[in-house]
mmCIF file of C-alpha atoms and ligand atoms in Angstrom:
data_model
loop_
_atom_site.group_PDB
_atom_site.id
_atom_site.type_symbol
_atom_site.label_atom_id
_atom_site.label_comp_id
_atom_site.label_asym_id
_atom_site.label_seq_id
_atom_site.Cartn_x
_atom_site.Cartn_y
_atom_site.Cartn_z
ATOM 1 C CA MET A 130 -8.832 20.799 95.354
ATOM 2 C CA THR A 131 -9.484 17.672 97.340
ATOM 3 C CA ASP A 132 -9.127 14.304 95.791
ATOM 4 C CA GLN A 133 -12.375 13.306 94.122
ATOM 5 C CA PHE A 134 -11.578 9.639 94.385
ATOM 6 C CA VAL A 135 -11.188 7.518 97.450
ATOM 7 C CA HIS A 136 -8.000 5.530 97.099
ATOM 8 C CA GLU A 137 -7.868 2.133 98.677
ATOM 9 C CA GLN A 138 -5.241 1.740 101.366
ATOM 10 C CA PRO A 139 -2.911 -1.221 100.968
ATOM 11 C CA GLY A 140 -4.386 -4.239 102.663
ATOM 12 C CA THR A 141 -7.937 -2.947 102.740
ATOM 13 C CA ALA A 142 -8.982 -4.237 99.327
ATOM 14 C CA GLU A 143 -11.756 -6.806 99.163
ATOM 15 C CA PRO A 144 -10.455 -10.318 98.567
ATOM 16 C CA ALA A 145 -10.534 -10.925 94.829
ATOM 17 C CA SER A 146 -13.587 -12.878 93.746
ATOM 18 C CA PRO A 147 -12.968 -15.823 91.414
ATOM 19 C CA SER A 148 -12.747 -14.231 88.000
ATOM 20 C CA VAL A 149 -14.308 -15.440 84.780
ATOM 21 C CA PRO A 150 -11.703 -16.129 82.084
ATOM 22 C CA GLN A 151 -11.985 -13.172 79.718
ATOM 23 C CA ARG A 152 -10.195 -15.165 77.075
ATOM 24 C CA GLU A 153 -8.456 -18.497 77.281
ATOM 25 C CA ALA A 154 -6.943 -21.258 75.229
ATOM 26 C CA ILE A 155 -7.763 -24.632 76.717
ATOM 27 C CA VAL A 156 -5.254 -27.285 75.694
ATOM 28 C CA ASP A 157 -6.299 -30.899 76.152
ATOM 29 C CA LEU A 158 -3.153 -32.836 77.052
ATOM 30 C CA ALA A 159 -4.930 -36.196 76.796
ATOM 31 C CA THR A 160 -5.710 -35.340 73.177
ATOM 32 C CA LEU A 161 -2.049 -34.523 72.520
ATOM 33 C CA ALA A 162 -1.016 -37.873 74.017
ATOM 34 C CA GLU A 163 -3.613 -39.686 71.895
ATOM 35 C CA ASN A 164 -2.420 -37.943 68.744
ATOM 36 C CA ALA A 165 1.164 -38.976 69.536
ATOM 37 C CA ALA A 166 0.038 -42.578 70.069
ATOM 38 C CA THR A 167 -1.884 -42.497 66.792
ATOM 39 C CA LEU A 168 1.130 -41.160 64.903
ATOM 40 C CA ALA A 169 3.505 -43.663 66.518
ATOM 41 C CA ARG A 170 1.181 -46.494 65.454
ATOM 42 C CA HIS A 171 0.901 -45.077 61.957
ATOM 43 C CA ALA A 172 4.706 -44.861 61.680
ATOM 44 C CA ARG A 173 4.913 -48.627 62.324
ATOM 45 C CA GLY A 174 8.175 -48.989 64.190
ATOM 46 C CA ALA A 175 9.836 -45.763 63.094
ATOM 47 C CA GLU A 176 10.634 -43.527 66.067
ATOM 48 C CA LEU A 177 8.420 -40.518 66.690
ATOM 49 C CA MET A 178 10.099 -37.128 67.134
ATOM 50 C CA ALA A 179 7.320 -34.723 68.123
ATOM 51 C CA VAL A 180 8.095 -31.215 66.910
ATOM 52 C CA VAL A 181 7.456 -28.699 69.707
ATOM 53 C CA LYS A 182 8.936 -25.534 68.181
ATOM 54 C CA ALA A 183 7.118 -22.205 68.576
ATOM 55 C CA ASP A 184 5.844 -22.998 72.072
ATOM 56 C CA ALA A 185 4.557 -26.354 70.813
ATOM 57 C CA TYR A 186 2.627 -24.633 68.030
ATOM 58 C CA GLY A 187 1.118 -22.336 70.645
ATOM 59 C CA HIS A 188 0.041 -25.134 73.004
ATOM 60 C CA GLY A 189 2.578 -24.459 75.776
ATOM 61 C CA LEU A 190 6.055 -25.940 75.300
ATOM 62 C CA VAL A 191 6.654 -27.941 78.458
ATOM 63 C CA PRO A 192 3.177 -29.367 79.189
ATOM 64 C CA ALA A 193 2.674 -30.227 75.532
ATOM 65 C CA ALA A 194 6.096 -31.884 75.293
ATOM 66 C CA ARG A 195 5.401 -33.978 78.404
ATOM 67 C CA ALA A 196 2.034 -35.106 77.009
ATOM 68 C CA LEU A 197 3.517 -36.006 73.606
ATOM 69 C CA VAL A 198 6.286 -38.027 75.258
ATOM 70 C CA ALA A 199 3.710 -39.777 77.445
ATOM 71 C CA GLY A 200 1.786 -40.643 74.292
ATOM 72 C CA GLY A 201 4.738 -42.229 72.540
ATOM 73 C CA ALA A 202 7.196 -39.630 71.242
ATOM 74 C CA SER A 203 10.699 -40.922 71.956
ATOM 75 C CA ARG A 204 12.336 -37.635 70.896
ATOM 76 C CA LEU A 205 11.480 -33.959 70.591
ATOM 77 C CA GLY A 206 12.407 -31.429 67.921
ATOM 78 C CA THR A 207 12.711 -27.655 68.200
ATOM 79 C CA ALA A 208 13.835 -24.965 65.814
ATOM 80 C CA VAL A 209 15.949 -22.774 68.093
ATOM 81 C CA ILE A 210 18.287 -23.799 70.904
ATOM 82 C CA GLU A 211 16.494 -21.719 73.546
ATOM 83 C CA GLU A 212 13.418 -23.926 73.149
ATOM 84 C CA ALA A 213 15.501 -27.059 73.643
ATOM 85 C CA LEU A 214 17.179 -25.612 76.739
ATOM 86 C CA GLU A 215 13.771 -24.818 78.204
ATOM 87 C CA LEU A 216 12.802 -28.481 77.823
ATOM 88 C CA ARG A 217 15.964 -29.503 79.660
ATOM 89 C CA ARG A 218 15.379 -26.955 82.430
ATOM 90 C CA ALA A 219 11.954 -28.545 82.925
ATOM 91 C CA GLY A 220 13.692 -31.882 83.462
ATOM 92 C CA ILE A 221 12.684 -33.507 80.177
ATOM 93 C CA GLY A 222 15.377 -36.035 79.370
ATOM 94 C CA VAL A 223 14.492 -37.567 75.988
ATOM 95 C CA PRO A 224 16.785 -36.749 73.044
ATOM 96 C CA VAL A 225 16.045 -33.243 71.734
ATOM 97 C CA LEU A 226 17.202 -31.881 68.379
ATOM 98 C CA ALA A 227 17.437 -28.108 67.758
ATOM 99 C CA TRP A 228 18.035 -27.529 64.061
ATOM 100 C CA LEU A 229 18.337 -23.799 63.458
ATOM 101 C CA ALA A 230 21.423 -21.878 64.551
ATOM 102 C CA ALA A 231 23.143 -18.850 63.027
ATOM 103 C CA PRO A 232 26.778 -18.065 63.913
ATOM 104 C CA GLY A 233 27.072 -17.124 67.576
ATOM 105 C CA ALA A 234 24.170 -19.317 68.743
ATOM 106 C CA PRO A 235 24.565 -20.800 72.272
ATOM 107 C CA LEU A 236 26.063 -24.061 71.029
ATOM 108 C CA GLU A 237 28.170 -24.716 74.097
ATOM 109 C CA ALA A 238 25.143 -24.428 76.406
ATOM 110 C CA ALA A 239 23.258 -26.782 74.106
ATOM 111 C CA ILE A 240 26.069 -29.350 74.169
ATOM 112 C CA ARG A 241 26.319 -29.167 77.974
ATOM 113 C CA ALA A 242 22.552 -29.768 78.116
ATOM 114 C CA ASP A 243 22.920 -32.790 75.826
ATOM 115 C CA VAL A 244 20.908 -31.207 73.015
ATOM 116 C CA ASP A 245 21.434 -32.642 69.530
ATOM 117 C CA LEU A 246 22.416 -30.023 66.943
ATOM 118 C CA ALA A 247 22.311 -29.805 63.175
ATOM 119 C CA ALA A 248 25.091 -29.097 60.700
ATOM 120 C CA TYR A 249 24.285 -27.851 57.214
ATOM 121 C CA THR A 250 27.771 -26.643 56.230
ATOM 122 C CA LEU A 251 31.470 -27.152 56.910
ATOM 123 C CA GLU A 252 31.554 -23.808 58.729
ATOM 124 C CA GLN A 253 28.813 -24.961 61.093
ATOM 125 C CA LEU A 254 30.631 -28.219 61.688
ATOM 126 C CA VAL A 255 33.785 -26.278 62.643
ATOM 127 C CA GLU A 256 31.784 -24.102 65.039
ATOM 128 C CA LEU A 257 30.213 -27.211 66.573
ATOM 129 C CA ARG A 258 33.638 -28.816 67.060
ATOM 130 C CA ARG A 259 34.972 -25.707 68.785
ATOM 131 C CA ALA A 260 31.920 -25.564 71.048
ATOM 132 C CA ALA A 261 32.342 -29.258 71.874
ATOM 133 C CA ASP A 262 35.973 -28.631 72.833
ATOM 134 C CA ARG A 263 34.937 -25.753 75.094
ATOM 135 C CA ALA A 264 32.211 -27.878 76.666
ATOM 136 C CA GLY A 265 34.647 -30.758 77.101
ATOM 137 C CA ARG A 266 32.329 -33.331 75.561
ATOM 138 C CA ARG A 267 31.262 -34.698 72.186
ATOM 139 C CA VAL A 268 28.495 -32.992 70.255
ATOM 140 C CA ARG A 269 25.676 -35.092 68.833
ATOM 141 C CA VAL A 270 25.148 -33.891 65.261
ATOM 142 C CA HIS A 271 22.459 -34.476 62.644
ATOM 143 C CA LEU A 272 23.875 -33.700 59.174
ATOM 144 C CA LYS A 273 21.279 -32.095 56.934
ATOM 145 C CA ILE A 274 21.111 -32.567 53.187
ATOM 146 C CA ASP A 275 19.003 -30.220 51.068
ATOM 147 C CA THR A 276 17.193 -32.729 48.856
ATOM 148 C CA GLY A 277 15.379 -30.078 46.854
ATOM 149 C CA MET A 278 13.589 -27.581 49.059
ATOM 150 C CA TRP A 279 16.315 -24.955 48.709
ATOM 151 C CA ARG A 280 16.018 -23.871 52.310
ATOM 152 C CA GLY A 281 18.553 -25.085 54.923
ATOM 153 C CA GLY A 282 20.911 -28.008 54.426
ATOM 154 C CA SER A 283 24.024 -28.955 52.524
ATOM 155 C CA THR A 284 23.800 -28.725 48.766
ATOM 156 C CA VAL A 285 24.187 -32.020 46.977
ATOM 157 C CA THR A 286 27.476 -30.704 45.570
ATOM 158 C CA LEU A 287 29.019 -30.004 48.985
ATOM 159 C CA TRP A 288 27.570 -33.100 50.713
ATOM 160 C CA PRO A 289 30.613 -35.373 50.149
ATOM 161 C CA GLN A 290 32.897 -32.799 51.787
ATOM 162 C CA LEU A 291 30.552 -32.328 54.757
ATOM 163 C CA VAL A 292 30.289 -36.080 55.242
ATOM 164 C CA ALA A 293 34.062 -36.541 55.048
ATOM 165 C CA ALA A 294 34.719 -33.713 57.506
ATOM 166 C CA ALA A 295 32.126 -35.126 59.906
ATOM 167 C CA ARG A 296 33.744 -38.547 59.692
ATOM 168 C CA ASP A 297 37.151 -36.996 60.480
ATOM 169 C CA ALA A 298 35.658 -35.112 63.429
ATOM 170 C CA GLU A 299 34.175 -38.366 64.737
ATOM 171 C CA ARG A 300 37.579 -40.032 64.583
ATOM 172 C CA GLU A 301 39.166 -37.101 66.395
ATOM 173 C CA GLY A 302 36.573 -37.433 69.122
ATOM 174 C CA SER A 303 34.648 -34.150 69.075
ATOM 175 C CA VAL A 304 31.557 -35.216 67.123
ATOM 176 C CA ASP A 305 29.069 -38.072 66.987
ATOM 177 C CA VAL A 306 27.001 -38.087 63.821
ATOM 178 C CA VAL A 307 23.713 -39.389 65.189
ATOM 179 C CA GLY A 308 21.449 -38.326 62.340
ATOM 180 C CA ILE A 309 21.224 -37.803 58.588
ATOM 181 C CA TRP A 310 18.184 -35.792 57.663
ATOM 182 C CA SER A 311 16.322 -33.585 55.250
ATOM 183 C CA HIS A 312 13.001 -31.783 54.882
ATOM 184 C CA MET A 313 10.243 -32.000 52.281
ATOM 185 C CA ALA A 314 8.766 -29.122 50.309
ATOM 186 C CA CYS A 315 5.463 -30.472 48.948
ATOM 187 C CA ALA A 316 4.482 -33.478 51.055
ATOM 188 C CA ASP A 317 1.056 -31.910 51.710
ATOM 189 C CA ASP A 318 0.297 -32.425 48.024
ATOM 190 C CA PRO A 319 0.507 -36.231 47.676
ATOM 191 C CA GLY A 320 1.508 -37.109 44.133
ATOM 192 C CA HIS A 321 3.609 -33.975 43.648
ATOM 193 C CA PRO A 322 6.611 -35.029 41.551
ATOM 194 C CA SER A 323 9.096 -33.402 43.954
ATOM 195 C CA ILE A 324 8.212 -35.971 46.646
ATOM 196 C CA GLY A 325 9.733 -38.900 44.795
ATOM 197 C CA GLU A 326 12.637 -36.755 43.625
ATOM 198 C CA GLN A 327 13.484 -35.607 47.161
ATOM 199 C CA LEU A 328 13.255 -39.158 48.506
ATOM 200 C CA GLY A 329 15.581 -40.311 45.739
ATOM 201 C CA VAL A 330 18.168 -37.638 46.543
ATOM 202 C CA PHE A 331 17.865 -38.524 50.239
ATOM 203 C CA ARG A 332 18.462 -42.223 49.565
ATOM 204 C CA GLU A 333 21.602 -41.373 47.636
ATOM 205 C CA ALA A 334 22.862 -38.966 50.331
ATOM 206 C CA VAL A 335 22.374 -41.623 53.023
ATOM 207 C CA ARG A 336 24.193 -44.183 50.877
ATOM 208 C CA LEU A 337 27.111 -41.811 50.416
ATOM 209 C CA ALA A 338 27.297 -41.027 54.147
ATOM 210 C CA GLU A 339 27.212 -44.693 55.074
ATOM 211 C CA SER A 340 29.846 -45.630 52.533
ATOM 212 C CA ALA A 341 32.052 -42.909 54.079
ATOM 213 C CA GLY A 342 31.711 -44.789 57.390
ATOM 214 C CA LEU A 343 28.972 -42.839 59.171
ATOM 215 C CA ARG A 344 26.526 -44.945 61.220
ATOM 216 C CA PRO A 345 23.731 -42.571 62.320
ATOM 217 C CA GLU A 346 21.125 -43.653 64.866
ATOM 218 C CA VAL A 347 18.352 -42.108 62.784
ATOM 219 C CA ARG A 348 17.751 -41.132 59.162
ATOM 220 C CA HIS A 349 14.738 -38.850 58.930
ATOM 221 C CA ILE A 350 12.877 -36.693 56.422
ATOM 222 C CA ALA A 351 9.121 -37.000 57.138
ATOM 223 C CA ASN A 352 7.111 -34.020 58.405
ATOM 224 C CA SER A 353 3.418 -34.468 59.284
ATOM 225 C CA ALA A 354 2.195 -34.676 55.712
ATOM 226 C CA ALA A 355 4.844 -37.237 54.727
ATOM 227 C CA THR A 356 4.275 -39.213 57.942
ATOM 228 C CA LEU A 357 0.581 -39.464 57.088
ATOM 229 C CA SER A 358 0.740 -39.932 53.308
ATOM 230 C CA SER A 359 4.077 -41.403 52.373
ATOM 231 C CA PRO A 360 5.231 -44.559 54.215
ATOM 232 C CA GLU A 361 8.388 -44.727 52.066
ATOM 233 C CA SER A 362 9.480 -41.456 53.709
ATOM 234 C CA HIS A 363 9.445 -42.824 57.275
ATOM 235 C CA TRP A 364 12.990 -44.242 57.436
ATOM 236 C CA ASP A 365 14.059 -44.619 61.101
ATOM 237 C CA MET A 366 12.086 -41.725 62.493
ATOM 238 C CA VAL A 367 9.221 -39.400 61.589
ATOM 239 C CA ARG A 368 9.191 -35.744 62.592
ATOM 240 C CA PRO A 369 5.610 -34.442 62.646
ATOM 241 C CA GLY A 370 4.591 -31.134 64.146
ATOM 242 C CA ILE A 371 1.104 -29.958 63.194
ATOM 243 C CA ALA A 372 -0.325 -33.502 63.218
ATOM 244 C CA CYS A 373 0.581 -33.830 66.918
ATOM 245 C CA TYR A 374 -1.753 -30.912 67.573
ATOM 246 C CA GLY A 375 -4.584 -32.571 65.664
ATOM 247 C CA VAL A 376 -4.427 -30.862 62.286
ATOM 248 C CA ASP A 377 -4.038 -32.921 59.108
ATOM 249 C CA PRO A 378 -2.143 -30.720 56.629
ATOM 250 C CA VAL A 379 -3.261 -32.741 53.617
ATOM 251 C CA PRO A 380 -6.496 -31.572 51.915
ATOM 252 C CA PRO A 381 -9.471 -33.811 52.886
ATOM 253 C CA GLN A 382 -9.955 -35.279 49.408
ATOM 254 C CA GLN A 383 -6.339 -36.566 49.409
ATOM 255 C CA ARG A 384 -6.299 -38.174 52.875
ATOM 256 C CA SER A 385 -6.707 -41.824 51.937
ATOM 257 C CA GLY A 386 -5.541 -44.083 54.757
ATOM 258 C CA HIS A 387 -4.867 -41.262 57.181
ATOM 259 C CA PRO A 388 -5.672 -41.881 60.846
ATOM 260 C CA LEU A 389 -8.040 -39.462 62.612
ATOM 261 C CA LEU A 390 -6.342 -36.773 64.653
ATOM 262 C CA ARG A 391 -8.058 -34.443 67.075
ATOM 263 C CA PRO A 392 -7.380 -30.723 67.550
ATOM 264 C CA ALA A 393 -6.182 -30.102 71.103
ATOM 265 C CA MET A 394 -6.744 -26.362 71.503
ATOM 266 C CA THR A 395 -10.012 -24.511 72.136
ATOM 267 C CA LEU A 396 -9.891 -20.724 72.024
ATOM 268 C CA SER A 397 -12.760 -18.879 73.672
ATOM 269 C CA ALA A 398 -13.722 -15.546 75.223
ATOM 270 C CA ALA A 399 -16.579 -14.016 77.191
ATOM 271 C CA VAL A 400 -18.927 -11.493 75.545
ATOM 272 C CA VAL A 401 -18.207 -7.967 76.835
ATOM 273 C CA GLN A 402 -21.352 -6.185 75.659
ATOM 274 C CA THR A 403 -24.386 -6.658 73.440
ATOM 275 C CA LYS A 404 -26.421 -3.924 71.749
ATOM 276 C CA ARG A 405 -29.136 -3.467 69.171
ATOM 277 C CA ALA A 406 -28.026 -1.816 65.943
ATOM 278 C CA PRO A 407 -30.488 -0.493 63.376
ATOM 279 C CA VAL A 408 -30.227 -1.106 59.657
ATOM 280 C CA GLY A 409 -27.523 1.099 58.140
ATOM 281 C CA SER A 410 -25.061 0.941 61.092
ATOM 282 C CA GLY A 411 -21.395 1.036 60.019
ATOM 283 C CA ILE A 412 -19.474 -1.513 62.115
ATOM 284 C CA SER A 413 -15.907 -1.178 63.474
ATOM 285 C CA TYR A 414 -12.962 0.702 61.913
ATOM 286 C CA GLY A 415 -13.550 1.983 58.425
ATOM 287 C CA HIS A 416 -17.224 0.983 58.468
ATOM 288 C CA THR A 417 -16.316 -1.796 56.060
ATOM 289 C CA HIS A 418 -19.573 -3.521 57.026
ATOM 290 C CA VAL A 419 -22.899 -1.690 57.112
ATOM 291 C CA THR A 420 -25.879 -3.596 58.544
ATOM 292 C CA ASP A 421 -28.652 -4.350 56.072
ATOM 293 C CA HIS A 422 -31.197 -5.146 58.779
ATOM 294 C CA ASP A 423 -31.800 -4.406 62.456
ATOM 295 C CA THR A 424 -29.765 -6.822 64.524
ATOM 296 C CA THR A 425 -27.922 -7.435 67.787
ATOM 297 C CA LEU A 426 -24.159 -7.086 68.013
ATOM 298 C CA ALA A 427 -21.846 -8.693 70.553
ATOM 299 C CA VAL A 428 -18.350 -7.454 71.407
ATOM 300 C CA VAL A 429 -15.733 -10.232 71.762
ATOM 301 C CA PRO A 430 -12.520 -9.363 73.675
ATOM 302 C CA LEU A 431 -10.007 -10.921 71.283
ATOM 303 C CA GLY A 432 -8.173 -9.124 68.498
ATOM 304 C CA TYR A 433 -5.231 -9.384 66.199
ATOM 305 C CA ALA A 434 -2.887 -8.803 69.165
ATOM 306 C CA ASP A 435 -4.308 -12.054 70.560
ATOM 307 C CA GLY A 436 -3.834 -13.887 67.282
ATOM 308 C CA ILE A 437 -7.190 -13.376 65.565
ATOM 309 C CA PRO A 438 -6.192 -12.863 61.919
ATOM 310 C CA ARG A 439 -7.124 -9.350 60.757
ATOM 311 C CA HIS A 440 -7.514 -10.877 57.313
ATOM 312 C CA ALA A 441 -10.567 -12.698 58.718
ATOM 313 C CA SER A 442 -12.396 -9.361 59.123
ATOM 314 C CA SER A 443 -16.027 -9.892 57.983
ATOM 315 C CA ARG A 444 -15.073 -13.480 57.083
ATOM 316 C CA GLY A 445 -14.475 -15.567 60.208
ATOM 317 C CA ASP A 446 -17.217 -16.838 62.450
ATOM 318 C CA VAL A 447 -17.626 -18.059 66.022
ATOM 319 C CA LEU A 448 -20.005 -20.254 68.017
ATOM 320 C CA VAL A 449 -22.214 -18.655 70.652
ATOM 321 C CA ARG A 450 -25.261 -20.267 72.308
ATOM 322 C CA GLY A 451 -24.857 -23.180 69.903
ATOM 323 C CA HIS A 452 -25.010 -21.039 66.750
ATOM 324 C CA ARG A 453 -22.381 -19.955 64.265
ATOM 325 C CA VAL A 454 -22.422 -16.180 63.945
ATOM 326 C CA PRO A 455 -20.259 -14.040 61.660
ATOM 327 C CA VAL A 456 -17.567 -11.478 62.410
ATOM 328 C CA LEU A 457 -18.802 -8.077 61.220
ATOM 329 C CA GLY A 458 -16.302 -5.515 60.011
ATOM 330 C CA ARG A 459 -12.669 -5.219 60.931
ATOM 331 C CA VAL A 460 -10.950 -7.286 63.586
ATOM 332 C CA CYS A 461 -9.335 -4.688 65.897
ATOM 333 C CA MET A 462 -6.251 -5.062 68.086
ATOM 334 C CA ASP A 463 -8.133 -6.319 71.139
ATOM 335 C CA GLN A 464 -11.708 -6.993 70.057
ATOM 336 C CA PHE A 465 -14.108 -7.743 67.269
ATOM 337 C CA VAL A 466 -17.856 -7.548 66.729
ATOM 338 C CA VAL A 467 -20.151 -10.431 65.797
ATOM 339 C CA ASP A 468 -23.714 -10.387 64.538
ATOM 340 C CA THR A 469 -25.805 -12.395 67.002
ATOM 341 C CA GLY A 470 -29.094 -11.630 65.244
ATOM 342 C CA ASP A 471 -32.030 -12.553 67.474
ATOM 343 C CA LEU A 472 -30.165 -15.054 69.663
ATOM 344 C CA PRO A 473 -30.534 -14.407 73.393
ATOM 345 C CA VAL A 474 -26.858 -13.525 73.849
ATOM 346 C CA ALA A 475 -25.774 -11.642 76.970
ATOM 347 C CA PRO A 476 -22.535 -10.266 78.394
ATOM 348 C CA GLY A 477 -20.492 -13.109 79.897
ATOM 349 C CA ASP A 478 -21.719 -15.694 77.401
ATOM 350 C CA ARG A 479 -18.926 -17.933 76.147
ATOM 351 C CA VAL A 480 -17.839 -17.446 72.530
ATOM 352 C CA LEU A 481 -15.991 -20.395 70.982
ATOM 353 C CA VAL A 482 -13.589 -19.059 68.379
ATOM 354 C CA PHE A 483 -12.120 -22.390 67.390
ATOM 355 C CA GLY A 484 -11.802 -25.900 68.774
ATOM 356 C CA PRO A 485 -12.002 -29.540 67.687
ATOM 357 C CA GLY A 486 -15.328 -28.811 65.966
ATOM 358 C CA ASP A 487 -17.432 -31.297 67.936
ATOM 359 C CA THR A 488 -20.076 -28.862 69.114
ATOM 360 C CA GLY A 489 -20.296 -26.972 65.855
ATOM 361 C CA GLU A 490 -17.546 -24.472 66.599
ATOM 362 C CA PRO A 491 -15.144 -23.534 63.803
ATOM 363 C CA THR A 492 -11.709 -25.146 63.661
ATOM 364 C CA ALA A 493 -8.315 -23.496 63.238
ATOM 365 C CA GLN A 494 -8.551 -24.747 59.646
ATOM 366 C CA ASP A 495 -11.817 -22.796 59.176
ATOM 367 C CA TRP A 496 -10.134 -19.610 60.437
ATOM 368 C CA ALA A 497 -7.159 -20.255 58.184
ATOM 369 C CA ASP A 498 -9.476 -20.663 55.199
ATOM 370 C CA ALA A 499 -11.310 -17.448 56.124
ATOM 371 C CA ALA A 500 -8.047 -15.517 56.450
ATOM 372 C CA GLY A 501 -6.242 -17.011 53.449
ATOM 373 C CA THR A 502 -3.566 -18.686 55.555
ATOM 374 C CA ILE A 503 -2.772 -22.082 57.098
ATOM 375 C CA PRO A 504 -3.804 -23.491 60.482
ATOM 376 C CA TYR A 505 -0.129 -23.490 61.538
ATOM 377 C CA GLU A 506 -0.228 -19.698 61.526
ATOM 378 C CA VAL A 507 -3.567 -19.514 63.350
ATOM 379 C CA LEU A 508 -2.302 -21.770 66.168
ATOM 380 C CA THR A 509 1.193 -20.321 66.559
ATOM 381 C CA ARG A 510 -0.110 -16.757 66.616
ATOM 382 C CA VAL A 511 -2.303 -17.195 69.686
ATOM 383 C CA ALA A 512 -0.542 -14.592 71.797
ATOM 384 C CA PRO A 513 1.035 -14.907 75.242
ATOM 385 C CA ARG A 514 -1.704 -12.536 76.503
ATOM 386 C CA VAL A 515 -4.189 -15.394 76.075
ATOM 387 C CA PRO A 516 -3.807 -17.614 79.150
ATOM 388 C CA ARG A 517 -3.310 -21.311 78.390
ATOM 389 C CA ARG A 518 -5.250 -23.708 80.589
ATOM 390 C CA HIS A 519 -4.041 -27.291 80.387
ATOM 391 C CA ILE A 520 -6.573 -30.030 81.071
ATOM 392 C CA GLY A 521 -6.556 -33.819 80.821
HETATM 393 C C1 PLP B 263 8.355 -27.464 61.400
HETATM 394 C C2 PLP B 263 9.197 -28.590 61.002
HETATM 395 C C3 PLP B 263 8.720 -29.907 61.059
HETATM 396 C C4 PLP B 263 7.285 -30.233 61.342
HETATM 397 O O1 PLP B 263 6.498 -29.798 60.263
HETATM 398 P P1 PLP B 263 4.923 -30.142 60.214
HETATM 399 O O2 PLP B 263 4.503 -29.752 58.862
HETATM 400 O O3 PLP B 263 4.320 -29.280 61.288
HETATM 401 O O4 PLP B 263 4.799 -31.561 60.519
HETATM 402 C C5 PLP B 263 9.596 -30.926 60.795
HETATM 403 N N1 PLP B 263 10.875 -30.673 60.467
HETATM 404 C C6 PLP B 263 11.358 -29.419 60.375
HETATM 405 C C7 PLP B 263 12.768 -29.198 59.983
HETATM 406 C C8 PLP B 263 10.537 -28.327 60.606
HETATM 407 O O5 PLP B 263 11.014 -27.092 60.487
#
């Protein structure tokens, strides 16, 4: 049988025509810089460490970090060492702290790249000293006290030993304790009794460290919510993440005195197909939605593999042609269906999934509310398959 299809020979293909973005996340770097400036002003003299873990909350690690530094962040924070090393490879020179390392993490590479590291325990301090010896230079360490979140950090009981061992290591020349720090559990609920309790434990831990002879550059405990709501938590440096990206984690009714922040990411896609569906049509997997009137459906090429929460099935909505229209039925891996009613929607029309909200589009917060999660998860889940386009 002869080949039914004509195969193109290499080099004979038509030049590619400029393609329409099927899906994209536009990240406004000017907005990130403005948010950093706003937070630096709000912190009134405390340093700003912009947290850029998780690919800068989905915004693109290196461009976002550069914009935040341009806006006023004097330091950057990451969770894992690989993220910090990527910042260094991009030539970013401000102090960077990476705070999460299990045994066997690439500590020596981090020390050679002048990345600050955290110690929660004596064992970690020993591992840091060994890595510093191998690297042939001192390691800059932030000692972490667990002030009541019961996640990472030294227990209050073991803190005096950790402090004493760190002081000894400083004298022996392998360690510089540059930070004393902690993390807050309930700062997004201003007035929660744990806030004052954690700050009290932190004050005492700092006092103990200083009376043992430690002289850290920075004492820090404030995440976004504490930066915005709790001036007594600022100490020498604040450490916001989500606020840099324009999301206030405190519920609107509790935001007294908060500055305005602006979401920096806009997620959109182009409509693939539209079709009329009569009353009684079962939509998407499982037919969990059945139309109760004749309507027009549009297929949007984004799914849970792109970061659209499946829990927002039949709950989220999007903006198309200036109107909010609802998701119908289940969000699939790569696509979902919206009900465009009698709007004149056509294939190729832009669908705004979320953005700053200025033109009536939903925000990441709206999607989080629809899916029963938090905007942090909505932003950080936007998948690598969705191209980021940096503007501003
Ligand atoms: C993620 C994180 C932050 C930033 O938290 P936000 O709530 O996004 O401001 C600060 N510090 C540590 C240790 C973190 O893990």
